[in-house]
CSV table of C-alpha atoms and ligand atoms in Angstrom, one decimal:
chain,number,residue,atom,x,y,z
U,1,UNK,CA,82.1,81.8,107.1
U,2,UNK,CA,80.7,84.8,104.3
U,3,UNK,CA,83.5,87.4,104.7
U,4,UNK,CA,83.4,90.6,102.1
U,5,UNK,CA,86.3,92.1,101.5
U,6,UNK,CA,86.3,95.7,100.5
U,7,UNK,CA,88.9,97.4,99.0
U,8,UNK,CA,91.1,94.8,97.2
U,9,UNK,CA,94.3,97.2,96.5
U,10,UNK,CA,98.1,96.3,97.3
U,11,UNK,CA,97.6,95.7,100.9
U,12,UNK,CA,93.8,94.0,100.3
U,13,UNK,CA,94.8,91.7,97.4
U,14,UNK,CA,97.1,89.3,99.4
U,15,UNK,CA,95.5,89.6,102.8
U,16,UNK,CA,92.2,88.4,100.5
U,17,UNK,CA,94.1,85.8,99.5
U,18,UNK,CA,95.2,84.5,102.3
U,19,UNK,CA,92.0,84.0,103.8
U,20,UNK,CA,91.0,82.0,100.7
U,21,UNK,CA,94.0,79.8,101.2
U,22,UNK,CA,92.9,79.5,105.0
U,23,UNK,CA,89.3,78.5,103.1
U,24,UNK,CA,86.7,81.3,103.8
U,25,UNK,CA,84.2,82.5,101.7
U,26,UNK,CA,85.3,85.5,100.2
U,27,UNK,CA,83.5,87.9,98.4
U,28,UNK,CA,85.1,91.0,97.1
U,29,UNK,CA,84.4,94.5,95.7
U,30,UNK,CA,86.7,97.1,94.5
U,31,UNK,CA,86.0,100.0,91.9
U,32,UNK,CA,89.5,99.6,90.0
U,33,UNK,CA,87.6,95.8,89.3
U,34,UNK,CA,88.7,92.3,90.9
U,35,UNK,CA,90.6,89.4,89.6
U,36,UNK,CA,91.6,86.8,91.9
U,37,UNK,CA,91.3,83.2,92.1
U,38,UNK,CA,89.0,82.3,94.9
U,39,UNK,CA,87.1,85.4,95.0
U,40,UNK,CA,83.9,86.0,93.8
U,41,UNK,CA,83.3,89.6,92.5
U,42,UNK,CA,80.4,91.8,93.6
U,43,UNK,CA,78.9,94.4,91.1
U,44,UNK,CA,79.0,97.4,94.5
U,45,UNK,CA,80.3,96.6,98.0
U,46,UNK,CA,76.3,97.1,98.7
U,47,UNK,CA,76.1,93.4,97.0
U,48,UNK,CA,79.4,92.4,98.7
U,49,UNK,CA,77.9,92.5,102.3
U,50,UNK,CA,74.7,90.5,101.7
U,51,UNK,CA,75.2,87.4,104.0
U,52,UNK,CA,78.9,88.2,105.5
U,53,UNK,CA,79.8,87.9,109.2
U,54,UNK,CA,82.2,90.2,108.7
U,55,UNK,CA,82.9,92.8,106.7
U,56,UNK,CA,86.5,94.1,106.0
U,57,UNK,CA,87.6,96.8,104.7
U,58,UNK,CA,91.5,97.8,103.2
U,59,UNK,CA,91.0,101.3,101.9
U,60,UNK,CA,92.9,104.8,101.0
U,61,UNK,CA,91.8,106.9,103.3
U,62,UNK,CA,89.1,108.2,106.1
U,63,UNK,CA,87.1,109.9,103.8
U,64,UNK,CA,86.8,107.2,101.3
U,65,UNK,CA,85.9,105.2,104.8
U,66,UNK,CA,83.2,107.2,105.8
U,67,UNK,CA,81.4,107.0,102.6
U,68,UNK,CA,81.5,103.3,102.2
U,69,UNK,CA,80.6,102.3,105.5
U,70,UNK,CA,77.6,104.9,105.4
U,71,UNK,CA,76.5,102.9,102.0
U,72,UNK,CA,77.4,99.2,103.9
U,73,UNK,CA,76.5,99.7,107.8
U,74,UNK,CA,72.4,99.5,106.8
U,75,UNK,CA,72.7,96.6,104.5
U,76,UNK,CA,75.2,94.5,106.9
U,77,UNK,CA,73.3,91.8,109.3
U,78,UNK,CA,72.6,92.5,112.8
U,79,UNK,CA,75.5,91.3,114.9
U,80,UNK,CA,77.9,91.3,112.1
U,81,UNK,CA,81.5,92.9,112.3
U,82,UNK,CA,83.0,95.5,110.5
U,83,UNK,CA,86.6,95.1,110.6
U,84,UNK,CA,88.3,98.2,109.3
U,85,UNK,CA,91.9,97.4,108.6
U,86,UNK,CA,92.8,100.8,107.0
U,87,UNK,CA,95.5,103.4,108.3
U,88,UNK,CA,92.9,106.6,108.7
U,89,UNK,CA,92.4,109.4,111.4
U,90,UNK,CA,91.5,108.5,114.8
U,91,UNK,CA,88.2,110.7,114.4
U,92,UNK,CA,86.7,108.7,111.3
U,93,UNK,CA,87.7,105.3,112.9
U,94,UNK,CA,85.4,106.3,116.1
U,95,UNK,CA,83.1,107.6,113.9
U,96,UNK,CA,82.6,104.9,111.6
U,97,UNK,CA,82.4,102.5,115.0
U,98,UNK,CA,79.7,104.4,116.6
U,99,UNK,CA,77.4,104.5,113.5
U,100,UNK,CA,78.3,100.4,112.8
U,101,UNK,CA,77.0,99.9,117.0
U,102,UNK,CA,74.5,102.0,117.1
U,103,UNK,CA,73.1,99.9,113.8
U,104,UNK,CA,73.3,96.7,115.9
U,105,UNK,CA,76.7,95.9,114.7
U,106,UNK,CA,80.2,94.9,115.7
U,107,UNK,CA,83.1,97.1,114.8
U,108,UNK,CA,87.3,97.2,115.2
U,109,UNK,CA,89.3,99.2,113.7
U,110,UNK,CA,92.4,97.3,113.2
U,111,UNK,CA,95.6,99.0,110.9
U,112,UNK,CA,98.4,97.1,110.2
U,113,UNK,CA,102.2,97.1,110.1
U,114,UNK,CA,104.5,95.0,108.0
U,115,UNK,CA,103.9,96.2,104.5
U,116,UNK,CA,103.1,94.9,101.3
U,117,UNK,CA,105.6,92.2,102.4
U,118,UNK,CA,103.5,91.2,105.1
U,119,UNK,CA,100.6,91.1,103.7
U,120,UNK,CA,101.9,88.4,100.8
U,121,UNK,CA,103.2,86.0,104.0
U,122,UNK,CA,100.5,86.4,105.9
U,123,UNK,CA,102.7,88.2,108.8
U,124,UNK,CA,100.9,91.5,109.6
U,125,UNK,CA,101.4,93.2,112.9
U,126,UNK,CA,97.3,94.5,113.7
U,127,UNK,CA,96.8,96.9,116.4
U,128,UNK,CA,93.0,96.9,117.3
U,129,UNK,CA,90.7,98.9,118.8
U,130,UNK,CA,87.1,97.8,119.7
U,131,UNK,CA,85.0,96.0,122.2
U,132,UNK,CA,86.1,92.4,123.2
U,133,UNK,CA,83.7,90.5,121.5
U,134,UNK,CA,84.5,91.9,118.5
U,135,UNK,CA,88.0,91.6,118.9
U,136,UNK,CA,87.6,87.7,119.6
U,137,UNK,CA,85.6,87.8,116.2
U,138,UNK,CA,88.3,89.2,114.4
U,139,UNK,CA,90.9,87.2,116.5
U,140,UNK,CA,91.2,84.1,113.8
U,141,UNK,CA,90.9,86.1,111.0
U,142,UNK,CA,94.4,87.9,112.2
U,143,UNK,CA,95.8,84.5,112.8
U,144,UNK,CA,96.1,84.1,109.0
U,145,UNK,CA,96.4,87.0,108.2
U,146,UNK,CA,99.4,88.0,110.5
U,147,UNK,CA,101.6,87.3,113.3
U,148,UNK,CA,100.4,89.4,116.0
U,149,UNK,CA,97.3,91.1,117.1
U,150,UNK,CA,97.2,93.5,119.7
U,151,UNK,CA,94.0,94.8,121.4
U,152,UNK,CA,95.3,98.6,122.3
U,153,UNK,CA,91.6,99.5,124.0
U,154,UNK,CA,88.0,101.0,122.6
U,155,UNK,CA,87.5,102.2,119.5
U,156,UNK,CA,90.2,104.5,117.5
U,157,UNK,CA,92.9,102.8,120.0
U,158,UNK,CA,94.3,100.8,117.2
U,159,UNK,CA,94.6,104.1,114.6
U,160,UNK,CA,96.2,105.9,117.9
U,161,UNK,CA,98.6,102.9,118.0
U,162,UNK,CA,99.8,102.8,114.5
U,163,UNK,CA,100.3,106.6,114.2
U,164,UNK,CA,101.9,107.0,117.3
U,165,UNK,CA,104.4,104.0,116.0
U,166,UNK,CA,104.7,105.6,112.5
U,167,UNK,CA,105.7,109.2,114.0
U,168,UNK,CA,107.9,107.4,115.8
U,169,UNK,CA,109.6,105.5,112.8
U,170,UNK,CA,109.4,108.9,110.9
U,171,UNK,CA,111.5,110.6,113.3
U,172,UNK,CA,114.5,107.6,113.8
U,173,UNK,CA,114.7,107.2,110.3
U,174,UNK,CA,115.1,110.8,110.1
U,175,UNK,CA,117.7,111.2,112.4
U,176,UNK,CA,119.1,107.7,111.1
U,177,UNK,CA,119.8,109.3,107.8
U,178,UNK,CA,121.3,112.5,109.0
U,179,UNK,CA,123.2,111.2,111.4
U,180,UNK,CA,125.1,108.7,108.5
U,181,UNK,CA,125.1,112.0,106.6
U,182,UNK,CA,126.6,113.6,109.1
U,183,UNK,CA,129.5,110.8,109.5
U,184,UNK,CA,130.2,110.8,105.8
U,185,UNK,CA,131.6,114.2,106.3
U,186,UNK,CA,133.4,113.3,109.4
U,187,UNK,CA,134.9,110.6,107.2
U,188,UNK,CA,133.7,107.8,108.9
U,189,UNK,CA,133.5,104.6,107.2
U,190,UNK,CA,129.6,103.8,106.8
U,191,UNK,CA,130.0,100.2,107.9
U,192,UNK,CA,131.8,101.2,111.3
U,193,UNK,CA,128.7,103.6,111.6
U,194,UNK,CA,126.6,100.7,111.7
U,195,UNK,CA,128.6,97.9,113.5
U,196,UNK,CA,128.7,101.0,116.7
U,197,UNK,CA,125.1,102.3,116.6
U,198,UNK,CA,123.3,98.7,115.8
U,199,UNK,CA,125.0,98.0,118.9
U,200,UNK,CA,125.1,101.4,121.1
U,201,UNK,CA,122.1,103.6,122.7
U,202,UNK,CA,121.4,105.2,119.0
U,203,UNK,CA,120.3,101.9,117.5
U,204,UNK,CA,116.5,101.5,116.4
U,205,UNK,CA,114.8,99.6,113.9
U,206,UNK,CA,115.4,102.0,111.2
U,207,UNK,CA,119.2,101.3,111.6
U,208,UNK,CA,119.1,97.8,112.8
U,209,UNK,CA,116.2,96.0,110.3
U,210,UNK,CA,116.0,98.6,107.5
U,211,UNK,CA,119.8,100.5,107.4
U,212,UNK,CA,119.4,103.3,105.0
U,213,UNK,CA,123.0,102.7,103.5
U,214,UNK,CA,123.3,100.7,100.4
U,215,UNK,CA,125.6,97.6,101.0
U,216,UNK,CA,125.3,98.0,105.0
U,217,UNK,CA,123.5,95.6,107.6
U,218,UNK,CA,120.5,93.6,106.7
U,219,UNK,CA,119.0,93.9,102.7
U,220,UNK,CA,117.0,96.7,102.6
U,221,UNK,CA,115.1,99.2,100.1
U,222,UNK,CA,118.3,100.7,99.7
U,223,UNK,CA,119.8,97.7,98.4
U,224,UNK,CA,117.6,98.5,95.5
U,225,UNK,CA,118.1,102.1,94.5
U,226,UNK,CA,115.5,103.1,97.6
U,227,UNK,CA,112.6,101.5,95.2
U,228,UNK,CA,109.9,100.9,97.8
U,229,UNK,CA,109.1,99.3,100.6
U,230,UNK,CA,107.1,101.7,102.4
U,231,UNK,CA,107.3,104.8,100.2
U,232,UNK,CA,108.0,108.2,101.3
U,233,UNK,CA,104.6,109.4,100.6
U,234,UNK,CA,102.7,106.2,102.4
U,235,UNK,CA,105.1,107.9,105.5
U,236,UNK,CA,104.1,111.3,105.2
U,237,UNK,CA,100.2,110.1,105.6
U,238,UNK,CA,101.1,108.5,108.5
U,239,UNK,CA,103.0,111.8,109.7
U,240,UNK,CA,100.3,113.8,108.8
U,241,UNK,CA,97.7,111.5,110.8
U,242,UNK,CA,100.0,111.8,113.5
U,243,UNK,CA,100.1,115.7,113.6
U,244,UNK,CA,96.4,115.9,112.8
U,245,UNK,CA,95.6,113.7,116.0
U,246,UNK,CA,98.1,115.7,118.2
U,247,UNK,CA,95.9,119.1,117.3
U,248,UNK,CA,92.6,117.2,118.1
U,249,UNK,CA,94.0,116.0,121.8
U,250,UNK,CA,96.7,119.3,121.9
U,251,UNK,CA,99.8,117.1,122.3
U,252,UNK,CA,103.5,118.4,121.8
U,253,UNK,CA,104.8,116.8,119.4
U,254,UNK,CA,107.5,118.9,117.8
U,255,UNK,CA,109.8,116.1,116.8
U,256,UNK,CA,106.8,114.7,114.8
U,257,UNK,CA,105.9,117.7,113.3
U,258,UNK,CA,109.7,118.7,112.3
U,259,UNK,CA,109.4,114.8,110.3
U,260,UNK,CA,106.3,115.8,109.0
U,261,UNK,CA,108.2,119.2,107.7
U,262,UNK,CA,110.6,117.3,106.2
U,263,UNK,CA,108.9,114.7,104.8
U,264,UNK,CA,106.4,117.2,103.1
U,265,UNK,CA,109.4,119.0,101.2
U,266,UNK,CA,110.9,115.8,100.2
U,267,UNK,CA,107.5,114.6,98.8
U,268,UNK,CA,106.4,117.5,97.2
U,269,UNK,CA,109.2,119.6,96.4
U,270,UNK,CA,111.9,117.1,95.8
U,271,UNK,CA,112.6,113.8,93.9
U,272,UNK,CA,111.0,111.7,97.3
U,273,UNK,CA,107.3,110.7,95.1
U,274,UNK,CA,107.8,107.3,94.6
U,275,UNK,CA,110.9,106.2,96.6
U,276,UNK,CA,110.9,104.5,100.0
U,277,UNK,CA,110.9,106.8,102.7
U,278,UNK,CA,115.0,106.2,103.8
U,279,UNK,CA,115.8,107.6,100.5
U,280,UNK,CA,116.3,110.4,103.0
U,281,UNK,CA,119.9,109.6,103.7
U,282,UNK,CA,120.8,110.5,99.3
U,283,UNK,CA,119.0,113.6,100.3
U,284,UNK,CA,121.0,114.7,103.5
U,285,UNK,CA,124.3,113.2,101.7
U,286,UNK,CA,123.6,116.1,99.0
U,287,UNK,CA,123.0,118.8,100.7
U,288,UNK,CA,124.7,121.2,103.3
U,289,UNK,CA,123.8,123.3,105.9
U,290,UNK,CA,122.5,126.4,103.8
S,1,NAD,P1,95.9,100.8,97.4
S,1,NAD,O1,95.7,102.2,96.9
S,1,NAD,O2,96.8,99.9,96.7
S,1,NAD,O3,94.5,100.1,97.6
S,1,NAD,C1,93.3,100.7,98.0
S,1,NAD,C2,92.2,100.1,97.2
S,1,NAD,O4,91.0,100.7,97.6
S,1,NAD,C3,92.4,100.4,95.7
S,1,NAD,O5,92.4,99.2,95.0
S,1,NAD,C4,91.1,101.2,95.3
S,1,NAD,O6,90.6,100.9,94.0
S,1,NAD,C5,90.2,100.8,96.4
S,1,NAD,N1,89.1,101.8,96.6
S,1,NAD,C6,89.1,103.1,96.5
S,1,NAD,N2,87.9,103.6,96.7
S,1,NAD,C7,87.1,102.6,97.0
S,1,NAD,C8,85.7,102.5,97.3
S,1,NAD,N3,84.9,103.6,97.4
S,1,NAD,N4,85.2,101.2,97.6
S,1,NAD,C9,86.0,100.1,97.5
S,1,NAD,N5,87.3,100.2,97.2
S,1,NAD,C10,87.9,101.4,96.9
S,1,NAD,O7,96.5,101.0,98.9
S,1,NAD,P2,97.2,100.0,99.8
S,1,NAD,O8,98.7,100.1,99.7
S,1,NAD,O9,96.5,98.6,99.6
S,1,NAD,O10,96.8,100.6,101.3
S,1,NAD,C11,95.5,100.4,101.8
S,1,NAD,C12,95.5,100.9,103.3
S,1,NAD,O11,96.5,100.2,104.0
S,1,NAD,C13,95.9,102.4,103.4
S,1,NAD,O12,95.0,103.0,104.3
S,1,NAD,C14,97.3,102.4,103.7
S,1,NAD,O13,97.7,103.6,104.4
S,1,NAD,C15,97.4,101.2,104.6
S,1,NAD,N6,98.7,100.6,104.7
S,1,NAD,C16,99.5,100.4,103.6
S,1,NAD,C17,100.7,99.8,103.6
S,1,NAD,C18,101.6,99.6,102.4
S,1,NAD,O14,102.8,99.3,102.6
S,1,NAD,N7,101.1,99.7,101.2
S,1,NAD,C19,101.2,99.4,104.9
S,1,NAD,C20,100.4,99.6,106.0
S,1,NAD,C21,99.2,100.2,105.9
């Protein structure tokens, strides 16, 4: 099977990759240029979608989207999919469906979970959104790239998915780090923090799989000096998805908007650029209440 692959970044490279490995036809486009074994390199993604089945795209953002799937959508083959594995808002993901159907075409937005980590291994997490047939297209192709693939409904579902699961991970890692702030200056020993919560009503997945305390539980980014892992800034635009998608459908989501606060001020104002997004606990552990 022709696949093109648009958009061959940290995230695109080794999904790419794996699907040469799996033995599809890849062929690939990405401004910044491509270089990788297997995968033959198109001049424009215009030239990348000549022939494909399906066309996936890994790609910064849902502007960036918009504008290449408006160049692609005529040129791709009737019946084709477009298989948009980017995090981007809900509204361009439903957009970018409805122009790829009403052009005859096959479309799922699918965003991912698991990091740069799982896109080496081949163990993504996809939440999709799309119409059946299109998610049974994709189905295989998630099979090597990941370990799971949820269909979460129509169109936009799997963005709705992923942002509502980031704002949640924003605020627990939030509170994770405050909270081991908090008992720092209660003088309590950072390991007993974690051997009660990982096992009491406040544990979560920011304290049980990714502990934000060098040296405590399971290896984590702040093992290595809080180099990333899922940076602070990949975070807030997940945040900011999330709070720009709870305007749209006037949800309360003050929790998520507080983490977006915060994580805004630690990006921008303060050293966050660049360090994984539990670099929050250094943060807290430095500062007081004033
Ligand atoms: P990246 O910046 O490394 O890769 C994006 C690639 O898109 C770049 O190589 C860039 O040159 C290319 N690009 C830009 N404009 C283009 C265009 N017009 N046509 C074709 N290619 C173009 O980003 P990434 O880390 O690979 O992330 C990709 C997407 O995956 C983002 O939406 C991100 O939010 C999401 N995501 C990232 C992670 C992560 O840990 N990095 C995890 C989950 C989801």
């Amino acid at each position: 099977m022709n696949i093109a692959f648009i958009g061959l970044g940290n995230m695109g490279a080794p999904m790419a990759a794996n699907l040469v490995a799996a033995g599809y036809n890849i062929t690939g486009f990405d401004p910044a240029g491509v270089a990788m074994d297997g995968v033959a390199e198109a001049n424009t993604a215009l030239a990348a979608v000549a022939g494909a089945k399906v066309v996936i795209t890994m790609l910064p953002n849902g502007d960036i989207l918009r504008s290449v799937a408006q160049e692609i959508i005529p040129a791709m083959d009737t019946g084709a999919l477009f298989l948009d594995c980017s995090t981007v808002d809900v509204e361009s993901a439903r957009q970018v469906a409805e122009h790829a159907t009403s052009a005859g075409l096959l479309a799922v937005d699918a965003p991912v979970s698991g990091g740069i980590g799982g896109a080496a291994q081949g163990s993504l997490t996809f939440m999709a959104g799309g119409s059946a047939r299109g998610f049974a297209l994709a189905k295989p192709l998630f099979d090597v790239m990941g370990q799971k693939a949820v269909h979460c409904g129509d169109a936009g579902a799997g963005q709705a998915a992923k942002i509502c699961n980031n704002m949640i991970l924003g605020v627990t890692m939030a509170a994770t780090c405050e909270a081991f702030a908090l008992a720092d200056k209660l003088g309590l020993d950072r390991q007993k923090m974690f051997d009660v919560v990982s096992t009491s009503s406040g544990y979560s997945w920011s304290m049980n799989a990714y502990c934000p305390a060098p040296g405590v539980g399971p290896t984590s980014p702040a093992d290595n000096d809080y180099s990333p892992g899922f940076a602070a800034e990949l975070m807030l635009k997940d945040l900011r998805l999330s709070q720009q998608a709870a305007e749209g459908a006037d949800a309360d989501t003050p929790m998520g908007q507080l983490a977006t606060t915060l994580y805004t001020q630690f990006v921008e104002d303060e050293d966050g650029l660049g360090r994984d997004f539990s670099a929050l606990l250094p943060r807290f552990e430095n500062r007081g209440r004033g």
